[in-house]
Amino acid sequence: MASFDIVSKVDPQTLENAVNTAQKELQTRYDLRDTKGGIELNKKENTILLSSENSMRLKSLEDILLGRVVKQGIDGTSLDFSADEQPSGALVKKTIKVRAGVDKEFGRKIIKAIKDAKVKVEAQMQDDQVRVSAKKIDDLQAAIAVLRKADIGLPLQFVNMKS
């Protein structure tokens, strides 16, 4: 049986480059020159910490970071901006998670999208990835085409194609 895996990964080196260029842009921007705080990458927790004096400048930091991430070739949906801002003394902080792996919620969305398309494949969750298998490679390619058109809300990569 032919199969492939659906994963969601972000290259850590590319992400670090994006954060570094965002930090450099923060230092050169006139409107953000006197800003306390900044942008910090936590590699162990796979998060990015934004901090600034007020919510407006924090929103500018988000825009700078998102722009730099997209210019580095990372899909913007791999960053989870849904966390709320936390006041911390004179600063406002926001922690942005970098999505890595396909969790159960997104796994269900992927499997549902494949089943709704009525492609002759079998999909199953395996830890932080989805394994799709079929008798023909053409069916697998049809499943990939369906997932590329579907709006899952997560950047997907298709790896380990085996025939």
Short mmCIF file of C-alpha atoms in Angstrom, two decimals:
data_model
loop_
_atom_site.label_atom_id
_atom_site.label_comp_id
_atom_site.label_asym_id
_atom_site.label_seq_id
_atom_site.Cartn_x
_atom_site.Cartn_y
_atom_site.Cartn_z
CA MET A 1 0.00 0.00 0.00
CA ALA A 2 1.20 3.49 -0.86
CA SER A 3 1.23 6.09 1.91
CA PHE A 4 2.43 9.50 3.00
CA ASP A 5 2.44 11.54 6.21
CA ILE A 6 0.91 14.95 6.80
CA VAL A 7 2.95 17.06 9.22
CA SER A 8 3.22 20.70 10.25
CA LYS A 9 6.76 21.86 10.98
CA VAL A 10 8.66 25.13 11.10
CA ASP A 11 12.39 25.14 10.43
CA PRO A 12 13.95 26.47 13.66
CA GLN A 13 16.88 28.15 11.89
CA THR A 14 14.59 30.01 9.49
CA LEU A 15 12.40 31.09 12.41
CA GLU A 16 15.45 32.35 14.30
CA ASN A 17 16.55 34.32 11.20
CA ALA A 18 13.08 35.88 10.94
CA VAL A 19 13.12 36.91 14.61
CA ASN A 20 16.63 38.36 14.28
CA THR A 21 15.69 40.47 11.24
CA ALA A 22 12.55 41.62 13.07
CA GLN A 23 14.72 42.73 16.01
CA LYS A 24 16.99 44.67 13.63
CA GLU A 25 13.98 46.34 12.02
CA LEU A 26 12.68 47.27 15.47
CA GLN A 27 15.94 49.10 16.21
CA THR A 28 15.85 51.06 12.93
CA ARG A 29 12.15 52.04 12.87
CA TYR A 30 11.70 55.70 13.80
CA ASP A 31 8.27 55.26 15.40
CA LEU A 32 9.54 52.43 17.63
CA ARG A 33 13.04 53.77 18.37
CA ASP A 34 12.50 54.53 22.09
CA THR A 35 10.50 51.37 22.77
CA LYS A 36 11.37 49.36 25.84
CA GLY A 37 11.03 45.61 25.44
CA GLY A 38 11.24 43.86 22.11
CA ILE A 39 11.03 40.48 20.45
CA GLU A 40 12.57 37.36 22.00
CA LEU A 41 12.61 33.76 20.75
CA ASN A 42 12.44 30.90 23.25
CA LYS A 43 13.69 27.83 21.38
CA LYS A 44 12.97 25.31 24.14
CA GLU A 45 9.31 26.24 24.56
CA ASN A 46 8.92 27.11 20.86
CA THR A 47 7.43 30.54 21.66
CA ILE A 48 8.10 34.17 20.82
CA LEU A 49 7.72 36.84 23.50
CA LEU A 50 6.69 40.35 22.46
CA SER A 51 6.89 43.19 24.99
CA SER A 52 6.24 46.93 24.70
CA GLU A 53 4.84 49.91 26.63
CA ASN A 54 1.31 49.80 25.21
CA SER A 55 -1.04 47.72 23.09
CA MET A 56 -0.59 49.88 19.99
CA ARG A 57 3.17 49.34 19.89
CA LEU A 58 2.64 45.66 20.66
CA LYS A 59 0.41 45.43 17.59
CA SER A 60 3.21 47.06 15.55
CA LEU A 61 5.63 44.41 16.85
CA GLU A 62 3.19 41.70 15.75
CA ASP A 63 3.02 43.22 12.26
CA ILE A 64 6.82 43.44 12.01
CA LEU A 65 7.23 39.84 13.17
CA LEU A 66 4.55 38.50 10.82
CA GLY A 67 6.04 40.39 7.87
CA ARG A 68 9.53 39.04 8.55
CA VAL A 69 8.27 35.48 9.07
CA VAL A 70 6.43 35.55 5.74
CA LYS A 71 9.47 37.04 3.94
CA GLN A 72 11.58 34.14 5.26
CA GLY A 73 9.16 31.68 3.63
CA ILE A 74 7.36 30.49 6.76
CA ASP A 75 3.58 30.30 6.54
CA GLY A 76 1.98 33.00 8.73
CA THR A 77 -0.59 30.55 10.10
CA SER A 78 2.20 28.71 11.91
CA LEU A 79 2.17 31.50 14.51
CA ASP A 80 -0.68 31.48 17.04
CA PHE A 81 -1.53 35.12 17.88
CA SER A 82 -4.65 34.16 19.87
CA ALA A 83 -3.07 34.61 23.33
CA ASP A 84 -4.15 37.66 25.32
CA GLU A 85 -1.85 40.48 26.33
CA GLN A 86 -0.59 40.41 29.91
CA PRO A 87 0.34 43.61 31.72
CA SER A 88 3.67 43.23 33.48
CA GLY A 89 4.66 46.36 35.37
CA ALA A 90 5.32 49.15 32.87
CA LEU A 91 5.25 46.73 29.92
CA VAL A 92 2.59 44.78 28.09
CA LYS A 93 3.67 41.27 27.09
CA LYS A 94 2.27 38.72 24.67
CA THR A 95 3.45 35.16 24.13
CA ILE A 96 3.06 33.78 20.62
CA LYS A 97 3.17 30.02 20.18
CA VAL A 98 4.83 28.52 17.13
CA ARG A 99 2.63 25.67 15.97
CA ALA A 100 4.54 22.43 15.52
CA GLY A 101 2.86 19.12 14.83
CA VAL A 102 -0.72 18.28 13.98
CA ASP A 103 -2.79 18.19 17.18
CA LYS A 104 -6.01 16.21 17.55
CA GLU A 105 -8.32 19.10 16.59
CA PHE A 106 -6.51 19.80 13.31
CA GLY A 107 -6.10 16.06 12.73
CA ARG A 108 -9.88 15.66 12.84
CA LYS A 109 -10.28 18.55 10.38
CA ILE A 110 -7.80 16.93 7.98
CA ILE A 111 -9.46 13.51 8.19
CA LYS A 112 -12.92 15.07 7.76
CA ALA A 113 -11.77 17.02 4.67
CA ILE A 114 -10.43 13.83 3.12
CA LYS A 115 -13.59 11.84 3.90
CA ASP A 116 -15.88 14.61 2.60
CA ALA A 117 -14.00 14.58 -0.71
CA LYS A 118 -14.78 10.84 -1.07
CA VAL A 119 -11.25 9.98 -2.14
CA LYS A 120 -10.42 6.27 -1.81
CA VAL A 121 -7.82 6.66 0.95
CA GLU A 122 -7.55 5.81 4.63
CA ALA A 123 -6.39 8.48 7.06
CA GLN A 124 -5.41 7.95 10.68
CA MET A 125 -3.83 10.03 13.45
CA GLN A 126 -0.37 9.02 14.65
CA ASP A 127 1.01 11.17 17.47
CA ASP A 128 1.56 14.60 15.86
CA GLN A 129 1.01 13.58 12.24
CA VAL A 130 -1.65 12.04 10.00
CA ARG A 131 -0.84 8.95 7.94
CA VAL A 132 -2.75 8.59 4.67
CA SER A 133 -2.64 5.29 2.78
CA ALA A 134 -4.25 3.99 -0.41
CA LYS A 135 -3.84 1.29 -3.05
CA LYS A 136 -2.94 3.76 -5.81
CA ILE A 137 -0.58 6.72 -5.80
CA ASP A 138 -3.13 8.64 -7.87
CA ASP A 139 -5.56 8.50 -4.95
CA LEU A 140 -2.87 9.88 -2.65
CA GLN A 141 -2.19 12.73 -5.05
CA ALA A 142 -5.92 13.46 -5.16
CA ALA A 143 -5.95 13.62 -1.34
CA ILE A 144 -3.01 16.05 -1.41
CA ALA A 145 -4.86 18.24 -3.93
CA VAL A 146 -7.96 18.24 -1.70
CA LEU A 147 -5.94 19.28 1.36
CA ARG A 148 -4.15 22.06 -0.51
CA LYS A 149 -7.52 23.57 -1.44
CA ALA A 150 -9.04 23.05 2.03
CA ASP A 151 -8.74 25.76 4.66
CA ILE A 152 -7.43 23.80 7.65
CA GLY A 153 -5.85 26.78 9.43
CA LEU A 154 -2.46 25.11 9.70
CA PRO A 155 0.48 24.96 7.27
CA LEU A 156 0.77 21.37 6.03
CA GLN A 157 3.73 19.49 4.58
CA PHE A 158 3.43 16.12 2.86
CA VAL A 159 6.39 13.83 3.64
CA ASN A 160 7.46 10.17 3.47
CA MET A 161 5.67 9.31 0.21
CA LYS A 162 6.04 5.55 -0.17
CA SER A 163 4.74 3.36 -2.93
#
